[in-house]
């Protein structure tokens, strides 16, 4: 059964909504340290935005807009997470010992930067990578 | 050089890091092979250095994230866990070597090495962790890797058996979480040393015994004891030989290790009930395993049932709880990991030559493949426990410990089982290597002599382990110390 592509309303709404979802996921990701949120739910939300794009368009279109290899994204996420933990080894501290400090950043002013965020970025990328790999693999198989 | 405080972590971190690196180029087989071999070799070196460190300075711990002991997750390397980590890393090295020759390219291109490295990560982690929930997480790490490995290739038998395997393990993992939840609600902590201390303070209320049995069911499902072994013969006959060798040598032994750890560290106060049940189930596992091993004429199935026997023998040693029996259990555990892997690899060569796994299709192989035949014979003797070889000391100590504990039936069952184990292993030798040669059509027969090298390497280790048991004994003794006296373990972790 071939669906005729007459999803004008869906596609128009999707272009707006997916950006809002994406921004919300970024917000959830950065909120994680002090309020509910974090890498896992942030990653799932981002994947949800991508899935909405998949629903409104198709796999090929999504791959043209966002040409990511999600398997590599999973690997990169894991690598970032492991290396963040292993960074402590360089200072002869126990694995996963985190460090934080306050920095003067050009636009943001004084900001607290914590290495736990790097670990969270790893989680974030892995969650997106795994979710999208699963969905794409199932979607592509006949 | 300042002391490396992260040493207990390295046998987990190195395979993890190499697995992650391998994920970047799954289709480049050469790079996959080289990096995974380097990763395993690095793990072995780290384990050896760690063993030397534990031998010199006692139990090593590292509190991850610098959080002090009962609050953070500690990794605890006592001699028992170091020896197990070392043994599993060495085994993986030889099995991966074998797999590089044996496996088709279609396996190697689809994440085989990545799966193996994650498997090793999970197993080394499970042996090293000092936190009961972290133990669960590492169980899941190697189980999920094993789900990949069991279904890799996608043959119909594999698909069928992997569904059973997955179902059983998902159920037992759910039970594991439930058991941890019960334990947490009683003692309020997850740190294993802290749990031990609190259980001791509580005395032994009935609920602790219930939880002990709960844990026995969970780890019994993972480690295949009677009556929870039913999934094992089917599931293990599905994957190709190198994967089967990894499973047979490592996966059930993590369950055995967990029973050994929890029953010596947590549930040692009220031994009358729990340890008696453990002993009876262990003996029944031996009986069932023996029945299976002599009933079948399929070489793979014979060795698979020998896993169940060995699990029974080791757990009988644990249930006796005398120093000799525990030493025997540890001795036998290490021996069994090596010899099971070696036997699976050797049987795999026979199957590669004959192109089938049934003994009726084999015969007279010794004429064309004398080296393989004699290596198999040595391995079979080591399995049964013929004196200079590796299976002897462990069983001797377990039998001695059993008699010391005042049990007459158990040791005799174990001794009789040795005879039947020998019979089952010799059945393969007599029918496969002796007799009239047959026409073989194995597609991989030309690989036989190359496959022999890693298998013989493992048998050589088993021989050295048996002949050099005098040299190994101090290590085993040190491994058993915290099992007999949990205070040593608790003090090392909580540093009071």
Coordinates of C-alpha atoms in Angstrom, one line a residue:
Chain A
X1 CA 0.0 0.0 0.0
X2 CA 1.6 3.2 -1.1
X3 CA 0.5 6.3 0.8
X4 CA -0.1 9.4 -1.3
X5 CA 2.0 12.2 0.2
X6 CA -0.7 14.7 1.0
X7 CA 0.3 15.4 4.6
X8 CA 0.4 19.1 4.3
X9 CA -1.0 19.9 7.7
X10 CA 1.2 17.2 9.4
X11 CA 4.3 18.4 7.7
X12 CA 3.7 22.1 8.4
X13 CA 3.0 21.5 12.0
X14 CA 6.0 19.1 12.3
X15 CA 8.5 21.8 11.1
X16 CA 7.4 24.0 13.9
X17 CA 6.8 21.4 16.6
X18 CA 10.0 19.5 16.1
X19 CA 12.0 22.6 16.8
X20 CA 10.1 23.2 20.0
X21 CA 10.6 19.6 21.1
X22 CA 14.3 19.9 20.2
X23 CA 14.7 23.1 22.3
X24 CA 12.8 21.5 25.1
X25 CA 15.2 18.5 25.0
X26 CA 18.2 20.8 25.2
X27 CA 16.6 22.5 28.1
X28 CA 16.0 19.2 29.9
X29 CA 19.6 18.2 29.2
X30 CA 21.1 21.3 30.8
X31 CA 18.6 21.4 33.6
X32 CA 19.7 17.9 34.8
X33 CA 22.2 19.1 37.4
X34 CA 19.8 21.1 39.6
X35 CA 16.3 20.0 38.5
X36 CA 14.7 16.9 37.0
X37 CA 16.2 16.1 33.6
X38 CA 19.5 15.0 32.3
X39 CA 21.2 13.1 29.5
X40 CA 18.8 10.2 29.3
X41 CA 15.5 12.1 29.1
X42 CA 17.2 14.8 27.0
X43 CA 18.4 12.2 24.5
X44 CA 15.0 10.5 24.4
X45 CA 13.3 13.9 23.7
X46 CA 15.7 14.7 20.9
X47 CA 15.1 11.3 19.5
X48 CA 11.4 12.0 19.8
X49 CA 11.8 15.2 17.7
X50 CA 13.6 13.1 15.1
X51 CA 10.9 10.4 15.1
X52 CA 8.3 13.1 14.5
X53 CA 10.3 14.2 11.5
X54 CA 10.3 10.5 10.4
X55 CA 6.6 10.2 10.8
X56 CA 5.9 13.3 8.7
X57 CA 8.5 12.7 6.0
X58 CA 10.4 9.4 5.4
X59 CA 13.8 7.9 6.3
X60 CA 15.5 9.1 3.1
X61 CA 14.4 12.7 3.7
X62 CA 15.6 12.6 7.3
X63 CA 18.9 11.3 6.2
X64 CA 19.3 14.1 3.7
X65 CA 18.4 16.8 6.3
X66 CA 20.5 15.3 9.1
X67 CA 23.1 13.0 7.6
X68 CA 24.2 11.3 10.8
X69 CA 25.5 7.8 11.2
X70 CA 23.7 6.9 14.4
X71 CA 25.9 3.9 15.1
X72 CA 28.9 6.2 15.1
X73 CA 27.0 8.6 17.4
X74 CA 26.5 5.7 19.9
X75 CA 30.2 4.9 19.8
X76 CA 31.1 8.6 20.2
X77 CA 28.8 8.9 23.1
X78 CA 30.3 5.9 24.8
X79 CA 33.8 7.1 24.1
X80 CA 33.1 10.5 25.6
X81 CA 31.5 9.0 28.7
X82 CA 34.4 6.5 29.2
X83 CA 37.1 9.1 28.6
X84 CA 35.4 11.5 31.1
X85 CA 35.7 8.8 33.7
X86 CA 39.1 7.8 32.7
X87 CA 40.4 11.4 32.8
X88 CA 40.6 11.1 36.5
X89 CA 43.3 8.4 36.0
X90 CA 45.6 11.1 34.6
X91 CA 45.6 12.8 38.0
X92 CA 45.8 9.5 39.9
X93 CA 42.3 10.0 41.3
X94 CA 39.7 7.2 41.4
X95 CA 37.8 6.6 38.2
X96 CA 34.8 8.9 37.6
X97 CA 36.1 11.5 40.1
X98 CA 34.7 14.8 38.7
X99 CA 36.0 18.3 38.8
X100 CA 34.2 21.6 38.5
X101 CA 35.2 25.3 38.5
X102 CA 33.9 28.7 37.7
X103 CA 34.8 30.3 34.4
X104 CA 34.5 33.7 32.9
X105 CA 32.8 33.0 29.6
X106 CA 32.5 35.7 26.9
X107 CA 28.7 35.7 26.6
X108 CA 27.5 34.0 29.7
X109 CA 29.6 35.6 32.3
X110 CA 30.6 33.6 35.3
X111 CA 29.5 30.0 34.7
X112 CA 30.0 26.8 36.7
X113 CA 31.4 24.1 34.4
X114 CA 31.4 20.6 35.7
X115 CA 32.9 17.5 34.0
X116 CA 29.8 15.6 34.9
X117 CA 28.2 17.5 31.9
X118 CA 30.7 15.8 29.6
X119 CA 29.6 12.4 30.9
X120 CA 26.0 13.5 30.4
X121 CA 26.8 14.5 26.8
X122 CA 28.1 10.9 26.3
X123 CA 24.8 9.6 27.7
X124 CA 22.8 12.0 25.6
X125 CA 24.6 11.0 22.3
X126 CA 24.4 7.3 23.2
X127 CA 20.6 7.4 23.9
X128 CA 19.9 9.3 20.6
X129 CA 22.2 6.9 18.7
X130 CA 20.6 3.7 20.1
X131 CA 17.0 5.0 19.8
X132 CA 17.5 6.1 16.2
X133 CA 19.4 3.0 15.3
X134 CA 16.6 0.8 16.6
X135 CA 13.9 2.8 14.8
X136 CA 15.7 3.1 11.5
X137 CA 16.7 -0.5 11.5
X138 CA 13.1 -1.7 12.1
X139 CA 11.8 0.9 9.6
X140 CA 14.2 -0.1 6.8
X141 CA 13.7 -3.8 7.1
X142 CA 11.1 -5.2 4.8
Chain B
X1 CA 56.5 5.6 40.8
X2 CA 53.6 6.6 42.9
X3 CA 51.1 3.9 43.6
X4 CA 48.5 3.4 40.9
X5 CA 45.2 3.6 42.8
X6 CA 43.0 2.7 39.9
X7 CA 44.6 -0.7 39.4
X8 CA 41.5 -2.8 40.3
X9 CA 39.6 -0.8 37.6
X10 CA 42.0 -1.6 34.7
X11 CA 40.8 -5.1 33.8
X12 CA 37.3 -3.6 33.4
X13 CA 38.3 -0.3 31.7
X14 CA 40.7 -1.7 29.1
X15 CA 38.2 -4.1 27.4
X16 CA 35.5 -1.5 27.7
X17 CA 37.6 1.1 26.0
X18 CA 38.6 -1.3 23.2
X19 CA 35.0 -2.3 22.7
X20 CA 34.1 1.3 22.3
X21 CA 37.0 1.9 19.9
X22 CA 36.0 -1.1 17.9
X23 CA 32.5 0.3 17.4
X24 CA 33.9 3.0 15.2
X25 CA 34.9 0.6 12.4
X26 CA 32.9 -2.6 12.6
X27 CA 33.6 -3.6 9.0
X28 CA 37.4 -3.4 9.1
X29 CA 38.2 -7.0 10.1
X30 CA 42.0 -6.6 10.4
X31 CA 41.7 -3.6 12.7
X32 CA 39.0 -5.4 14.7
X33 CA 41.3 -8.4 15.3
X34 CA 44.4 -6.4 16.1
X35 CA 42.7 -4.0 18.6
X36 CA 40.7 -6.8 20.3
X37 CA 43.9 -8.9 20.8
X38 CA 45.8 -5.8 22.1
X39 CA 42.9 -5.0 24.4
X40 CA 42.8 -8.6 25.8
X41 CA 46.6 -8.7 26.2
X42 CA 46.5 -5.4 28.0
X43 CA 43.8 -6.8 30.3
X44 CA 45.9 -9.8 31.1
X45 CA 48.9 -7.7 31.9
X46 CA 46.8 -5.4 34.1
X47 CA 45.4 -8.5 35.9
X48 CA 48.9 -9.9 36.5
X49 CA 50.1 -6.6 37.9
X50 CA 47.0 -6.4 40.1
X51 CA 47.5 -10.0 41.3
X52 CA 51.1 -9.1 42.3
X53 CA 49.8 -6.0 44.1
X54 CA 47.1 -8.0 46.0
X55 CA 49.7 -10.7 46.9
X56 CA 52.1 -8.0 48.3
X57 CA 49.7 -5.6 49.9
X58 CA 46.4 -7.4 50.6
X59 CA 43.0 -6.5 49.3
X60 CA 42.9 -3.6 46.9
X61 CA 39.9 -1.3 46.8
X62 CA 39.0 1.8 44.8
X63 CA 36.1 4.0 45.6
X64 CA 34.7 5.2 42.3
X65 CA 34.2 9.0 42.1
X66 CA 36.2 9.4 45.4
X67 CA 33.0 8.8 47.4
X68 CA 33.8 7.0 50.7
X69 CA 33.0 3.3 51.1
X70 CA 29.4 2.7 52.1
X71 CA 28.1 5.7 49.9
X72 CA 29.9 5.2 46.6
X73 CA 30.5 2.2 44.5
X74 CA 33.7 0.4 45.5
X75 CA 35.6 -2.0 43.3
X76 CA 37.2 -4.7 45.5
X77 CA 40.0 -6.9 44.3
X78 CA 40.7 -9.6 46.7
X79 CA 42.7 -12.6 45.6
X80 CA 39.6 -14.6 44.6
X81 CA 38.4 -11.9 42.2
X82 CA 41.8 -11.2 40.8
X83 CA 42.4 -14.9 40.0
X84 CA 39.0 -15.1 38.3
X85 CA 39.6 -11.9 36.4
X86 CA 43.0 -13.2 35.3
X87 CA 41.6 -16.6 34.3
X88 CA 38.8 -15.2 32.3
X89 CA 41.1 -12.7 30.5
X90 CA 43.5 -15.5 29.5
X91 CA 40.7 -17.7 28.4
X92 CA 39.2 -15.0 26.3
X93 CA 42.6 -14.4 24.7
X94 CA 42.8 -18.0 23.5
X95 CA 39.2 -18.3 22.5
X96 CA 39.4 -15.1 20.4
X97 CA 42.6 -16.4 18.8
X98 CA 40.7 -19.6 17.9
X99 CA 37.8 -17.5 16.7
X100 CA 40.0 -15.5 14.3
X101 CA 40.8 -18.8 12.5
X102 CA 37.4 -20.4 12.9
X103 CA 34.8 -17.7 12.3
X104 CA 33.4 -16.8 8.9
X105 CA 33.8 -13.2 7.8
X106 CA 30.0 -12.7 8.1
X107 CA 30.4 -13.0 11.9
X108 CA 33.4 -10.9 12.2
X109 CA 31.8 -8.0 10.2
X110 CA 28.8 -8.0 12.5
X111 CA 30.1 -6.9 15.9
X112 CA 31.6 -10.2 17.0
X113 CA 34.7 -8.7 18.6
X114 CA 32.7 -5.9 20.1
X115 CA 30.4 -8.4 21.7
X116 CA 33.3 -10.4 23.1
X117 CA 35.0 -7.3 24.5
X118 CA 31.7 -6.2 26.2
X119 CA 31.3 -9.7 27.5
X120 CA 34.8 -9.5 29.1
X121 CA 34.0 -6.1 30.5
X122 CA 30.9 -7.4 32.2
X123 CA 32.5 -10.5 33.5
X124 CA 35.6 -8.8 34.9
X125 CA 33.3 -6.2 36.4
X126 CA 31.0 -8.8 38.0
X127 CA 34.1 -10.4 39.6
X128 CA 35.5 -7.1 40.9
X129 CA 32.5 -5.1 42.1
X130 CA 31.8 -4.6 45.8
X131 CA 28.3 -3.3 45.4
X132 CA 25.3 -5.6 45.0
X133 CA 23.4 -3.4 42.5
X134 CA 26.5 -2.8 40.5
X135 CA 26.9 -6.6 40.4
X136 CA 23.4 -6.7 38.8
X137 CA 24.5 -4.0 36.3
X138 CA 27.6 -5.9 35.3
X139 CA 25.5 -9.1 35.0
X140 CA 23.3 -7.2 32.5
X141 CA 26.4 -5.9 30.6
X142 CA 27.7 -9.4 29.9
X143 CA 24.2 -10.9 29.4
X144 CA 23.3 -8.3 26.8
X145 CA 26.6 -9.0 25.1
X146 CA 25.8 -12.7 25.3
X147 CA 22.4 -12.1 23.7
X148 CA 24.2 -10.6 20.7
X149 CA 26.7 -13.4 20.5
X150 CA 24.1 -16.2 20.8
X151 CA 21.9 -14.9 18.0
X152 CA 24.8 -13.7 15.8
X153 CA 24.5 -15.5 12.4
X154 CA 20.7 -15.7 12.6
X155 CA 20.3 -19.4 11.9
X156 CA 16.8 -20.8 12.8
X157 CA 18.1 -22.9 15.7
X158 CA 19.9 -19.9 17.1
X159 CA 16.8 -17.8 16.9
X160 CA 14.7 -20.4 18.7
X161 CA 17.2 -21.0 21.4
X162 CA 18.1 -17.3 21.9
X163 CA 14.4 -16.6 22.6
X164 CA 14.5 -19.2 25.4
X165 CA 17.8 -17.9 26.7
X166 CA 16.6 -14.3 26.6
X167 CA 13.3 -15.2 28.3
X168 CA 15.0 -17.1 31.1
X169 CA 17.6 -14.4 31.7
X170 CA 15.1 -11.6 31.7
X171 CA 13.0 -13.4 34.3
X172 CA 16.1 -14.1 36.4
X173 CA 17.2 -10.5 36.2
X174 CA 13.9 -9.3 37.3
X175 CA 14.1 -11.7 40.2
X176 CA 17.6 -10.4 40.9
X177 CA 16.3 -6.8 41.2
X178 CA 13.5 -8.0 43.4
X179 CA 15.9 -9.8 45.7
X180 CA 18.1 -6.7 45.9
X181 CA 15.0 -4.7 46.7
X182 CA 14.1 -7.0 49.5
X183 CA 17.6 -7.0 50.8
X184 CA 17.8 -3.2 50.6
X185 CA 14.5 -2.8 52.5
X186 CA 15.9 -5.0 55.3
X187 CA 19.4 -3.6 55.6
X188 CA 19.2 -0.2 53.9
X189 CA 22.5 -0.4 52.1
X190 CA 23.9 -1.8 48.8
X191 CA 27.6 -2.0 49.6
X192 CA 28.4 -5.6 50.0
X193 CA 30.7 -5.2 53.0
X194 CA 28.2 -2.9 54.7
X195 CA 25.4 -5.4 54.0
X196 CA 27.4 -8.2 55.6
X197 CA 28.0 -6.0 58.7
X198 CA 24.3 -5.1 59.0
X199 CA 23.1 -8.6 58.6
X200 CA 25.5 -9.6 61.3
X201 CA 24.1 -6.9 63.6
X202 CA 20.5 -7.9 62.9
X203 CA 21.3 -11.5 64.0
X204 CA 19.4 -13.7 61.7
X205 CA 15.8 -12.9 61.3
X206 CA 13.8 -15.3 59.1
X207 CA 13.5 -12.8 56.3
X208 CA 17.3 -13.0 55.7
X209 CA 17.0 -16.7 55.1
X210 CA 14.2 -16.0 52.7
X211 CA 16.4 -13.6 50.8
X212 CA 19.3 -16.0 50.9
X213 CA 17.1 -18.6 49.1
X214 CA 15.9 -15.9 46.7
X215 CA 19.5 -15.1 45.8
X216 CA 20.1 -18.9 45.4
X217 CA 17.3 -19.1 42.9
X218 CA 18.6 -16.0 41.0
X219 CA 22.2 -17.1 40.8
X220 CA 21.1 -20.7 40.4
X221 CA 19.3 -19.7 37.2
X222 CA 22.4 -17.9 35.9
X223 CA 24.8 -20.6 37.0
X224 CA 22.6 -23.6 36.0
X225 CA 22.1 -25.7 39.2
X226 CA 19.5 -28.3 39.6
X227 CA 16.5 -27.7 39.0
X228 CA 17.2 -24.4 37.3
X229 CA 19.6 -25.8 34.6
X230 CA 16.9 -26.7 32.1
X231 CA 17.6 -23.9 29.7
X232 CA 21.3 -24.6 29.4
X233 CA 21.6 -27.6 27.2
X234 CA 19.4 -26.2 24.5
X235 CA 20.8 -22.6 24.6
X236 CA 24.4 -23.6 24.6
X237 CA 24.1 -25.9 21.7
X238 CA 22.9 -23.1 19.4
X239 CA 25.9 -20.7 19.0
X240 CA 29.1 -21.5 17.1
X241 CA 32.0 -23.2 19.0
X242 CA 34.2 -20.2 20.0
X243 CA 31.1 -18.4 21.4
X244 CA 30.0 -21.6 23.1
X245 CA 33.5 -22.0 24.7
X246 CA 33.3 -18.4 26.1
X247 CA 29.8 -19.1 27.5
X248 CA 30.6 -22.5 28.9
X249 CA 33.8 -21.3 30.5
X250 CA 32.7 -18.0 31.8
X251 CA 28.9 -17.3 32.1
X252 CA 27.8 -20.0 34.5
X253 CA 30.9 -19.4 36.6
X254 CA 29.8 -15.8 37.3
X255 CA 26.7 -17.3 38.8
X256 CA 28.8 -19.7 40.8
X257 CA 31.1 -16.9 42.0
X258 CA 28.0 -14.8 43.1
X259 CA 26.7 -17.7 45.1
X260 CA 30.2 -18.2 46.6
X261 CA 30.4 -14.5 47.4
X262 CA 27.0 -14.0 48.9
X263 CA 26.9 -17.3 50.8
X264 CA 30.3 -16.6 52.5
X265 CA 29.9 -12.8 52.9
X266 CA 26.1 -12.3 53.6
X267 CA 24.4 -15.5 54.6
X268 CA 26.8 -17.3 56.8
X269 CA 25.1 -17.0 60.2
X270 CA 22.3 -19.5 59.8
X271 CA 24.0 -22.2 57.8
X272 CA 21.9 -25.1 58.9
X273 CA 19.1 -24.4 56.5
X274 CA 20.5 -22.4 53.5
X275 CA 23.8 -24.3 53.1
X276 CA 22.1 -27.6 53.5
X277 CA 19.8 -26.7 50.6
X278 CA 22.7 -25.5 48.6
X279 CA 24.5 -28.8 49.3
X280 CA 21.6 -31.0 48.3
X281 CA 20.9 -29.0 45.1
X282 CA 24.7 -29.2 44.3
X283 CA 24.6 -33.0 44.6
X284 CA 21.5 -33.2 42.5
X285 CA 23.1 -31.1 39.9
X286 CA 26.0 -33.5 39.8
X287 CA 23.6 -36.5 39.4
X288 CA 21.6 -34.8 36.6
X289 CA 24.7 -33.6 34.9
X290 CA 26.2 -37.1 35.0
X291 CA 23.0 -38.6 33.6
X292 CA 23.1 -36.1 30.7
X293 CA 26.8 -36.6 30.1
X294 CA 26.5 -40.4 29.7
X295 CA 23.2 -40.4 27.9
X296 CA 24.2 -38.4 24.9
X297 CA 26.4 -39.2 21.9
X298 CA 26.6 -35.7 20.7
X299 CA 30.0 -34.3 21.5
X300 CA 28.8 -30.8 22.2
X301 CA 26.0 -32.0 24.5
X302 CA 28.3 -34.2 26.5
X303 CA 30.6 -31.3 27.3
X304 CA 27.6 -29.1 28.0
X305 CA 26.3 -31.5 30.6
X306 CA 29.8 -31.6 32.1
X307 CA 29.3 -27.9 32.9
X308 CA 26.4 -28.8 35.1
X309 CA 28.5 -31.4 36.9
X310 CA 31.3 -29.0 37.6
X311 CA 28.9 -26.3 38.9
X312 CA 27.5 -28.9 41.3
X313 CA 31.0 -30.0 42.5
X314 CA 32.1 -26.4 43.1
X315 CA 28.9 -25.5 44.9
X316 CA 29.1 -28.6 47.1
X317 CA 32.5 -27.3 48.2
X318 CA 30.9 -23.9 49.0
X319 CA 28.1 -25.6 51.0
X320 CA 30.5 -27.5 53.2
X321 CA 32.1 -24.2 54.3
X322 CA 35.2 -25.7 55.8
X323 CA 38.6 -24.1 54.8
X324 CA 39.6 -27.2 52.8
X325 CA 36.3 -27.4 51.0
X326 CA 36.4 -23.7 50.1
X327 CA 40.0 -24.0 48.9
X328 CA 39.0 -26.9 46.8
X329 CA 36.0 -25.0 45.4
X330 CA 38.3 -22.1 44.3
X331 CA 40.9 -24.5 42.9
X332 CA 38.2 -26.4 41.0
X333 CA 36.5 -23.2 39.8
X334 CA 39.7 -21.9 38.1
X335 CA 40.6 -25.4 36.7
X336 CA 37.1 -25.8 35.4
X337 CA 37.0 -22.5 33.5
X338 CA 40.3 -23.4 31.7
X339 CA 39.5 -27.0 31.0
X340 CA 35.9 -26.4 29.8
X341 CA 37.1 -23.8 27.3
X342 CA 39.9 -26.2 26.1
X343 CA 37.5 -29.1 25.7
X344 CA 35.0 -27.0 23.8
X345 CA 37.7 -25.8 21.5
X346 CA 39.0 -29.4 20.9
X347 CA 35.5 -30.7 20.4
X348 CA 35.0 -27.9 18.0
X349 CA 38.0 -29.0 15.9
X350 CA 36.5 -32.6 15.8
X351 CA 33.3 -31.1 14.6
X352 CA 35.1 -29.0 12.0
X353 CA 36.8 -32.1 10.7
X354 CA 33.7 -34.3 10.6
X355 CA 31.3 -31.6 9.6
X356 CA 28.9 -33.0 12.3
X357 CA 28.7 -33.2 16.0
X358 CA 27.4 -36.7 16.5
X359 CA 29.8 -39.5 17.5
X360 CA 28.3 -41.8 14.9
X361 CA 29.7 -39.6 12.2
X362 CA 33.2 -39.7 13.7
X363 CA 36.0 -42.3 14.1
X364 CA 39.6 -42.9 13.6
X365 CA 40.6 -39.3 13.6
X366 CA 43.9 -40.1 15.4
X367 CA 45.4 -41.4 12.2
X368 CA 45.2 -38.1 10.4
X369 CA 45.2 -35.8 13.4
X370 CA 47.4 -37.4 16.1
X371 CA 48.2 -34.1 17.9
X372 CA 44.6 -33.3 18.3
X373 CA 43.8 -36.7 19.6
X374 CA 46.5 -36.8 22.3
X375 CA 45.8 -33.2 23.3
X376 CA 42.1 -34.2 23.8
X377 CA 43.1 -37.2 25.8
X378 CA 45.2 -35.0 28.2
X379 CA 42.3 -32.6 28.5
X380 CA 39.9 -35.4 29.2
X381 CA 42.2 -36.8 32.0
X382 CA 42.5 -33.3 33.4
X383 CA 38.7 -32.9 33.4
X384 CA 38.2 -36.2 35.4
X385 CA 41.0 -35.3 37.8
X386 CA 43.8 -37.8 37.2
X387 CA 46.5 -36.9 39.7
X388 CA 49.3 -34.8 38.0
X389 CA 46.7 -32.8 36.1
X390 CA 44.6 -29.8 37.1
X391 CA 41.3 -31.4 38.2
X392 CA 42.9 -33.4 40.9
X393 CA 43.8 -31.1 43.8
X394 CA 40.5 -29.2 43.7
X395 CA 38.3 -32.3 43.9
X396 CA 40.6 -33.8 46.5
X397 CA 40.2 -30.8 48.8
X398 CA 36.5 -30.7 48.2
X399 CA 36.1 -34.4 49.1
X400 CA 38.4 -33.9 52.1
X401 CA 36.3 -30.8 53.2
X402 CA 33.1 -32.8 52.7
X403 CA 34.3 -35.6 55.0
X404 CA 35.6 -33.0 57.6
X405 CA 32.1 -31.4 57.6
X406 CA 30.8 -34.9 58.6
X407 CA 29.0 -35.6 55.3
X408 CA 29.5 -39.1 54.0
X409 CA 27.2 -39.1 51.0
X410 CA 28.4 -36.0 49.2
X411 CA 32.0 -36.9 48.8
X412 CA 31.2 -40.3 47.6
X413 CA 28.8 -39.0 45.0
X414 CA 31.5 -36.6 43.8
X415 CA 34.1 -39.5 43.6
X416 CA 31.6 -41.6 41.6
X417 CA 30.8 -38.7 39.4
X418 CA 34.5 -38.4 38.5
X419 CA 34.4 -41.9 37.2
X420 CA 31.4 -41.2 35.0
X421 CA 32.8 -37.9 33.9
X422 CA 35.9 -39.8 32.7
X423 CA 33.6 -42.3 31.0
X424 CA 31.8 -39.6 29.2
X425 CA 35.0 -37.8 28.1
X426 CA 36.6 -41.1 27.1
X427 CA 33.5 -42.0 25.1
X428 CA 34.4 -39.1 22.8
X429 CA 38.0 -40.2 22.6
X430 CA 37.2 -43.9 21.9
X431 CA 34.5 -43.3 19.3
X432 CA 36.0 -40.1 17.7
X433 CA 39.7 -40.8 17.6
X434 CA 39.9 -44.6 17.6
X435 CA 38.1 -47.0 15.5
X436 CA 37.8 -47.2 11.8
X437 CA 38.4 -43.9 9.9
X438 CA 35.4 -42.5 8.1
X439 CA 34.9 -40.2 5.2
X440 CA 34.9 -36.6 6.4
X441 CA 33.3 -33.7 4.6
X442 CA 33.9 -30.9 7.1
X443 CA 34.1 -27.6 5.3
X444 CA 36.7 -26.4 7.8
X445 CA 38.8 -29.6 8.1
X446 CA 41.8 -27.8 6.5
X447 CA 41.9 -25.5 9.5
X448 CA 42.2 -28.2 12.0
X449 CA 45.9 -27.9 12.6
X450 CA 45.8 -24.2 12.9
X451 CA 42.9 -24.4 15.3
X452 CA 44.9 -26.8 17.4
X453 CA 47.4 -24.2 18.5
X454 CA 45.2 -22.0 20.8
X455 CA 43.4 -25.1 22.1
X456 CA 46.7 -26.7 23.0
X457 CA 47.8 -23.5 24.6
X458 CA 44.8 -23.8 27.0
X459 CA 45.5 -27.4 27.7
X460 CA 49.2 -26.5 28.4
X461 CA 47.9 -23.9 31.0
X462 CA 45.7 -26.6 32.5
X463 CA 48.7 -28.9 32.8
X464 CA 50.9 -26.2 34.3
X465 CA 48.1 -25.4 36.8
X466 CA 48.0 -29.0 37.9
X467 CA 51.7 -29.7 38.0
X468 CA 52.5 -26.3 39.6
X469 CA 49.6 -26.5 42.1
X470 CA 52.3 -26.2 44.8
X471 CA 53.1 -22.7 43.5
X472 CA 49.4 -21.8 43.0
X473 CA 48.4 -22.9 46.5
X474 CA 49.5 -19.8 48.4
X475 CA 47.3 -17.7 46.1
X476 CA 44.3 -20.0 46.6
X477 CA 44.9 -19.9 50.4
X478 CA 44.9 -16.1 50.2
X479 CA 41.7 -16.1 48.1
X480 CA 39.9 -18.2 50.7
X481 CA 40.9 -16.1 53.7
X482 CA 38.2 -13.5 53.3
X483 CA 35.7 -16.2 52.5
X484 CA 36.3 -17.9 55.9
X485 CA 36.5 -14.6 57.8
X486 CA 34.3 -11.9 56.2
X487 CA 35.8 -9.4 58.7
X488 CA 38.9 -9.2 56.5
X489 CA 36.8 -8.2 53.5
X490 CA 34.7 -5.8 55.5
X491 CA 37.7 -4.1 57.0
X492 CA 39.4 -3.7 53.7
X493 CA 36.4 -2.0 52.2
X494 CA 35.1 0.1 55.0
X495 CA 38.7 0.8 56.4
X496 CA 37.7 0.9 60.0

